[in-house]
């Protein structure tokens, strides 16, 4: 059975039409959709305020800035993969500066094989980040449940003069008896005693 193809959204930030045309030919619609092209860092920031993208490809320099600050700013959000394309003569310097921020850097000009490999690497990194994001959300949900249950325990301790252990057992028993989660029991307790 074939694995369904994951689709990735792309923001291409570049003022060079020739490079834009070349890059667009590597971003087929069945794998990369939508692909939005803007020509300045300012437009990129406005576009990102309206919609999030999986990939941001920045072809530096841009008319209003080199692209380093934009790359750093946009890489701050988890789950995004940012690629900064630079001239060969500044590649080493830029690469060293961007690595701590998680920004991928590639030198121009590059051949089509290298571009294809970069796009595959970006897809792999995006999927890895997607997994971390899911784990983070699960952890945050668990922490929220713990906070809610603790709040409900304190409500029982204060209102019903239970011990902490007794309040904990009460919440667990209610969850088992009613076949609901401790979070729902805690919410019900807080409605009554909160």
PDB file of C-alpha atoms in Angstrom:
ATOM      1  CA  UNK A   1       0.000   0.000   0.000  1.00  0.00           C
ATOM      2  CA  UNK A   2       1.411   3.379  -1.017  1.00  0.00           C
ATOM      3  CA  UNK A   3       1.991   6.028   1.633  1.00  0.00           C
ATOM      4  CA  UNK A   4      -0.054   9.166   0.950  1.00  0.00           C
ATOM      5  CA  UNK A   5       2.050  12.136  -0.117  1.00  0.00           C
ATOM      6  CA  UNK A   6       2.344  14.836   2.538  1.00  0.00           C
ATOM      7  CA  UNK A   7       1.740  18.337   1.207  1.00  0.00           C
ATOM      8  CA  UNK A   8       3.852  21.245   2.465  1.00  0.00           C
ATOM      9  CA  UNK A   9       3.118  24.954   2.224  1.00  0.00           C
ATOM     10  CA  UNK A  10       5.989  27.146   1.040  1.00  0.00           C
ATOM     11  CA  UNK A  11       6.768  30.837   1.324  1.00  0.00           C
ATOM     12  CA  UNK A  12       9.464  31.815  -1.159  1.00  0.00           C
ATOM     13  CA  UNK A  13      11.068  35.174  -0.344  1.00  0.00           C
ATOM     14  CA  UNK A  14      13.123  36.283  -3.329  1.00  0.00           C
ATOM     15  CA  UNK A  15      13.458  39.262  -5.624  1.00  0.00           C
ATOM     16  CA  UNK A  16      15.351  37.319  -8.333  1.00  0.00           C
ATOM     17  CA  UNK A  17      12.912  36.204 -11.043  1.00  0.00           C
ATOM     18  CA  UNK A  18      15.352  33.748 -12.584  1.00  0.00           C
ATOM     19  CA  UNK A  19      15.866  31.956  -9.267  1.00  0.00           C
ATOM     20  CA  UNK A  20      12.129  32.087  -8.515  1.00  0.00           C
ATOM     21  CA  UNK A  21      11.379  30.371 -11.820  1.00  0.00           C
ATOM     22  CA  UNK A  22      13.997  27.696 -11.153  1.00  0.00           C
ATOM     23  CA  UNK A  23      12.738  27.063  -7.620  1.00  0.00           C
ATOM     24  CA  UNK A  24       9.095  26.960  -8.699  1.00  0.00           C
ATOM     25  CA  UNK A  25       9.897  24.135 -11.122  1.00  0.00           C
ATOM     26  CA  UNK A  26      11.043  22.087  -8.091  1.00  0.00           C
ATOM     27  CA  UNK A  27       7.916  22.747  -6.096  1.00  0.00           C
ATOM     28  CA  UNK A  28       5.244  20.612  -7.775  1.00  0.00           C
ATOM     29  CA  UNK A  29       1.675  21.133  -6.611  1.00  0.00           C
ATOM     30  CA  UNK A  30       1.135  17.556  -5.479  1.00  0.00           C
ATOM     31  CA  UNK A  31       3.839  17.916  -2.816  1.00  0.00           C
ATOM     32  CA  UNK A  32       4.149  21.678  -2.246  1.00  0.00           C
ATOM     33  CA  UNK A  33       0.933  23.658  -2.033  1.00  0.00           C
ATOM     34  CA  UNK A  34       0.345  26.516  -1.703  1.00  0.00           C
ATOM     35  CA  UNK A  35       3.543  28.191  -2.833  1.00  0.00           C
ATOM     36  CA  UNK A  36       3.516  31.935  -2.186  1.00  0.00           C
ATOM     37  CA  UNK A  37       6.209  34.200  -3.617  1.00  0.00           C
ATOM     38  CA  UNK A  38       7.042  37.608  -2.127  1.00  0.00           C
ATOM     39  CA  UNK A  39       9.969  39.858  -2.972  1.00  0.00           C
ATOM     40  CA  UNK A  40      10.825  41.643   0.302  1.00  0.00           C
ATOM     41  CA  UNK A  41      11.293  40.842   3.974  1.00  0.00           C
ATOM     42  CA  UNK A  42       8.497  43.254   4.884  1.00  0.00           C
ATOM     43  CA  UNK A  43       6.036  41.446   2.594  1.00  0.00           C
ATOM     44  CA  UNK A  44       7.200  38.115   4.021  1.00  0.00           C
ATOM     45  CA  UNK A  45       6.431  39.266   7.559  1.00  0.00           C
ATOM     46  CA  UNK A  46       2.975  40.523   6.513  1.00  0.00           C
ATOM     47  CA  UNK A  47       2.285  37.249   4.714  1.00  0.00           C
ATOM     48  CA  UNK A  48       3.351  35.212   7.750  1.00  0.00           C
ATOM     49  CA  UNK A  49       0.998  37.278   9.927  1.00  0.00           C
ATOM     50  CA  UNK A  50      -1.892  36.127   7.719  1.00  0.00           C
ATOM     51  CA  UNK A  51      -0.909  32.468   7.311  1.00  0.00           C
ATOM     52  CA  UNK A  52       1.671  30.002   8.579  1.00  0.00           C
ATOM     53  CA  UNK A  53       3.901  27.983   6.248  1.00  0.00           C
ATOM     54  CA  UNK A  54       5.792  24.723   6.634  1.00  0.00           C
ATOM     55  CA  UNK A  55       8.804  25.973   4.661  1.00  0.00           C
ATOM     56  CA  UNK A  56      10.285  29.405   4.201  1.00  0.00           C
ATOM     57  CA  UNK A  57      12.928  29.717   1.497  1.00  0.00           C
ATOM     58  CA  UNK A  58      14.778  33.033   1.550  1.00  0.00           C
ATOM     59  CA  UNK A  59      17.025  34.021  -1.338  1.00  0.00           C
ATOM     60  CA  UNK A  60      19.376  36.646   0.083  1.00  0.00           C
ATOM     61  CA  UNK A  61      20.030  39.447  -0.279  1.00  0.00           C
ATOM     62  CA  UNK A  62      16.581  40.981  -0.425  1.00  0.00           C
ATOM     63  CA  UNK A  63      15.844  44.587  -1.458  1.00  0.00           C
ATOM     64  CA  UNK A  64      15.063  45.692   2.110  1.00  0.00           C
ATOM     65  CA  UNK A  65      17.501  43.523   4.114  1.00  0.00           C
ATOM     66  CA  UNK A  66      19.942  40.679   3.589  1.00  0.00           C
ATOM     67  CA  UNK A  67      17.570  38.010   4.914  1.00  0.00           C
ATOM     68  CA  UNK A  68      19.446  36.895   8.033  1.00  0.00           C
ATOM     69  CA  UNK A  69      17.176  38.691  10.493  1.00  0.00           C
ATOM     70  CA  UNK A  70      14.103  37.467   8.630  1.00  0.00           C
ATOM     71  CA  UNK A  71      15.400  33.885   8.724  1.00  0.00           C
ATOM     72  CA  UNK A  72      16.067  34.089  12.462  1.00  0.00           C
ATOM     73  CA  UNK A  73      12.696  35.713  13.189  1.00  0.00           C
ATOM     74  CA  UNK A  74      10.747  33.163  11.165  1.00  0.00           C
ATOM     75  CA  UNK A  75      12.651  30.138  12.470  1.00  0.00           C
ATOM     76  CA  UNK A  76      11.580  30.986  16.012  1.00  0.00           C
ATOM     77  CA  UNK A  77       8.259  29.235  15.619  1.00  0.00           C
ATOM     78  CA  UNK A  78       8.390  25.508  16.188  1.00  0.00           C
ATOM     79  CA  UNK A  79       7.568  23.351  13.254  1.00  0.00           C
ATOM     80  CA  UNK A  80       8.820  25.690  10.551  1.00  0.00           C
ATOM     81  CA  UNK A  81      11.812  24.887   8.376  1.00  0.00           C
ATOM     82  CA  UNK A  82      13.750  27.888   7.081  1.00  0.00           C
ATOM     83  CA  UNK A  83      16.292  27.736   4.268  1.00  0.00           C
ATOM     84  CA  UNK A  84      18.500  30.731   3.477  1.00  0.00           C
ATOM     85  CA  UNK A  85      20.171  30.749   0.055  1.00  0.00           C
ATOM     86  CA  UNK A  86      23.362  32.838  -0.132  1.00  0.00           C
ATOM     87  CA  UNK A  87      26.280  33.533  -2.464  1.00  0.00           C
ATOM     88  CA  UNK A  88      29.229  31.146  -2.196  1.00  0.00           C
ATOM     89  CA  UNK A  89      31.602  33.854  -0.964  1.00  0.00           C
ATOM     90  CA  UNK A  90      29.555  34.497   2.225  1.00  0.00           C
ATOM     91  CA  UNK A  91      28.327  30.928   2.795  1.00  0.00           C
ATOM     92  CA  UNK A  92      30.730  29.951   5.625  1.00  0.00           C
ATOM     93  CA  UNK A  93      30.140  33.135   7.613  1.00  0.00           C
ATOM     94  CA  UNK A  94      26.350  32.976   7.246  1.00  0.00           C
ATOM     95  CA  UNK A  95      26.222  29.251   7.965  1.00  0.00           C
ATOM     96  CA  UNK A  96      28.105  29.698  11.247  1.00  0.00           C
ATOM     97  CA  UNK A  97      25.770  32.550  12.255  1.00  0.00           C
ATOM     98  CA  UNK A  98      22.564  30.711  11.338  1.00  0.00           C
ATOM     99  CA  UNK A  99      23.269  27.262  12.780  1.00  0.00           C
ATOM    100  CA  UNK A 100      22.423  28.202  16.412  1.00  0.00           C
ATOM    101  CA  UNK A 101      19.023  29.400  15.196  1.00  0.00           C
ATOM    102  CA  UNK A 102      18.213  26.195  13.319  1.00  0.00           C
ATOM    103  CA  UNK A 103      18.258  27.891   9.922  1.00  0.00           C
ATOM    104  CA  UNK A 104      19.449  25.751   7.020  1.00  0.00           C
ATOM    105  CA  UNK A 105      21.887  27.544   4.725  1.00  0.00           C
ATOM    106  CA  UNK A 106      22.771  26.620   1.138  1.00  0.00           C
ATOM    107  CA  UNK A 107      25.071  28.275  -1.333  1.00  0.00           C
ATOM    108  CA  UNK A 108      24.150  29.537  -4.742  1.00  0.00           C
ATOM    109  CA  UNK A 109      24.468  28.601  -7.444  1.00  0.00           C
ATOM    110  CA  UNK A 110      23.425  25.024  -6.826  1.00  0.00           C
ATOM    111  CA  UNK A 111      22.649  22.222  -9.201  1.00  0.00           C
ATOM    112  CA  UNK A 112      19.251  20.578  -9.490  1.00  0.00           C
ATOM    113  CA  UNK A 113      20.354  17.417  -7.663  1.00  0.00           C
ATOM    114  CA  UNK A 114      21.416  19.465  -4.637  1.00  0.00           C
ATOM    115  CA  UNK A 115      18.147  21.399  -4.630  1.00  0.00           C
ATOM    116  CA  UNK A 116      16.171  18.149  -4.757  1.00  0.00           C
ATOM    117  CA  UNK A 117      18.186  16.782  -1.825  1.00  0.00           C
ATOM    118  CA  UNK A 118      17.638  19.976   0.161  1.00  0.00           C
ATOM    119  CA  UNK A 119      13.879  19.788  -0.354  1.00  0.00           C
ATOM    120  CA  UNK A 120      13.871  16.156   0.804  1.00  0.00           C
ATOM    121  CA  UNK A 121      15.912  17.099   3.876  1.00  0.00           C
ATOM    122  CA  UNK A 122      13.466  19.930   4.607  1.00  0.00           C
ATOM    123  CA  UNK A 123      10.553  17.482   4.389  1.00  0.00           C
ATOM    124  CA  UNK A 124      12.284  15.095   6.809  1.00  0.00           C
ATOM    125  CA  UNK A 125      13.067  17.891   9.266  1.00  0.00           C
ATOM    126  CA  UNK A 126       9.471  19.161   9.077  1.00  0.00           C
ATOM    127  CA  UNK A 127       8.089  15.713   9.899  1.00  0.00           C
ATOM    128  CA  UNK A 128      10.499  15.377  12.803  1.00  0.00           C
ATOM    129  CA  UNK A 129       9.432  18.785  14.129  1.00  0.00           C
ATOM    130  CA  UNK A 130       5.771  17.829  13.663  1.00  0.00           C
ATOM    131  CA  UNK A 131       6.367  14.832  15.941  1.00  0.00           C
ATOM    132  CA  UNK A 132       7.981  17.030  18.599  1.00  0.00           C
ATOM    133  CA  UNK A 133       5.071  19.445  18.398  1.00  0.00           C
ATOM    134  CA  UNK A 134       2.582  16.611  19.003  1.00  0.00           C
ATOM    135  CA  UNK A 135       4.612  15.394  22.002  1.00  0.00           C
ATOM    136  CA  UNK A 136       4.790  18.929  23.386  1.00  0.00           C
ATOM    137  CA  UNK A 137       1.030  19.359  23.088  1.00  0.00           C
ATOM    138  CA  UNK A 138       0.455  16.024  24.831  1.00  0.00           C
ATOM    139  CA  UNK A 139       2.806  17.045  27.636  1.00  0.00           C
ATOM    140  CA  UNK A 140       1.079  20.423  27.976  1.00  0.00           C
ATOM    141  CA  UNK A 141      -2.321  18.689  28.138  1.00  0.00           C
ATOM    142  CA  UNK A 142      -1.024  16.373  30.888  1.00  0.00           C
ATOM    143  CA  UNK A 143       0.328  19.333  32.848  1.00  0.00           C
ATOM    144  CA  UNK A 144      -3.004  21.133  32.501  1.00  0.00           C
ATOM    145  CA  UNK A 145      -4.826  18.018  33.752  1.00  0.00           C
ATOM    146  CA  UNK A 146      -2.497  17.796  36.765  1.00  0.00           C
ATOM    147  CA  UNK A 147      -3.115  21.476  37.586  1.00  0.00           C
ATOM    148  CA  UNK A 148      -6.881  21.000  37.265  1.00  0.00           C
ATOM    149  CA  UNK A 149      -6.908  17.860  39.439  1.00  0.00           C
ATOM    150  CA  UNK A 150      -4.757  19.594  42.079  1.00  0.00           C
ATOM    151  CA  UNK A 151      -7.125  22.559  42.098  1.00  0.00           C
ATOM    152  CA  UNK A 152     -10.081  20.176  42.538  1.00  0.00           C
ATOM    153  CA  UNK A 153      -8.252  18.366  45.361  1.00  0.00           C
ATOM    154  CA  UNK A 154      -7.745  21.665  47.185  1.00  0.00           C
ATOM    155  CA  UNK A 155     -11.405  22.517  46.697  1.00  0.00           C
ATOM    156  CA  UNK A 156     -12.343  19.172  48.313  1.00  0.00           C
ATOM    157  CA  UNK A 157      -9.825  19.699  51.127  1.00  0.00           C
ATOM    158  CA  UNK A 158     -11.209  23.148  51.929  1.00  0.00           C
ATOM    159  CA  UNK A 159     -14.918  22.463  51.378  1.00  0.00           C
ATOM    160  CA  UNK A 160     -15.258  18.842  52.505  1.00  0.00           C
ATOM    161  CA  UNK A 161     -12.385  18.757  55.000  1.00  0.00           C
ATOM    162  CA  UNK A 162     -10.743  15.807  53.262  1.00  0.00           C
ATOM    163  CA  UNK A 163      -7.089  14.950  53.464  1.00  0.00           C
ATOM    164  CA  UNK A 164      -5.036  15.331  50.297  1.00  0.00           C
ATOM    165  CA  UNK A 165      -4.826  11.553  50.013  1.00  0.00           C
ATOM    166  CA  UNK A 166      -8.576  11.222  50.531  1.00  0.00           C
ATOM    167  CA  UNK A 167      -9.319  13.871  47.909  1.00  0.00           C
ATOM    168  CA  UNK A 168      -7.011  12.104  45.475  1.00  0.00           C
ATOM    169  CA  UNK A 169      -8.734   8.740  46.078  1.00  0.00           C
ATOM    170  CA  UNK A 170     -12.148  10.398  45.734  1.00  0.00           C
ATOM    171  CA  UNK A 171     -11.265  11.850  42.307  1.00  0.00           C
ATOM    172  CA  UNK A 172      -9.845   8.511  41.122  1.00  0.00           C
ATOM    173  CA  UNK A 173     -12.935   6.599  42.346  1.00  0.00           C
ATOM    174  CA  UNK A 174     -15.325   9.062  40.708  1.00  0.00           C
ATOM    175  CA  UNK A 175     -13.433   8.734  37.423  1.00  0.00           C
ATOM    176  CA  UNK A 176     -13.635   4.924  37.554  1.00  0.00           C
ATOM    177  CA  UNK A 177     -17.279   4.807  38.707  1.00  0.00           C
ATOM    178  CA  UNK A 178     -18.447   7.256  36.039  1.00  0.00           C
ATOM    179  CA  UNK A 179     -16.086   5.976  33.312  1.00  0.00           C
ATOM    180  CA  UNK A 180     -14.752   9.453  32.676  1.00  0.00           C
ATOM    181  CA  UNK A 181     -11.312  11.017  32.935  1.00  0.00           C
ATOM    182  CA  UNK A 182      -9.921  12.675  36.042  1.00  0.00           C
ATOM    183  CA  UNK A 183      -9.981  15.968  34.155  1.00  0.00           C
ATOM    184  CA  UNK A 184     -13.785  15.752  33.788  1.00  0.00           C
ATOM    185  CA  UNK A 185     -14.203  14.785  37.445  1.00  0.00           C
ATOM    186  CA  UNK A 186     -12.048  17.739  38.453  1.00  0.00           C
ATOM    187  CA  UNK A 187     -14.125  20.095  36.303  1.00  0.00           C
ATOM    188  CA  UNK A 188     -17.333  18.804  37.916  1.00  0.00           C
ATOM    189  CA  UNK A 189     -15.871  19.245  41.411  1.00  0.00           C
ATOM    190  CA  UNK A 190     -14.788  22.787  40.591  1.00  0.00           C
ATOM    191  CA  UNK A 191     -18.286  23.615  39.337  1.00  0.00           C
ATOM    192  CA  UNK A 192     -19.674  22.609  42.711  1.00  0.00           C
ATOM    193  CA  UNK A 193     -16.924  23.680  45.110  1.00  0.00           C
ATOM    194  CA  UNK A 194     -14.751  25.989  42.999  1.00  0.00           C
TER     195      UNK A 194
END
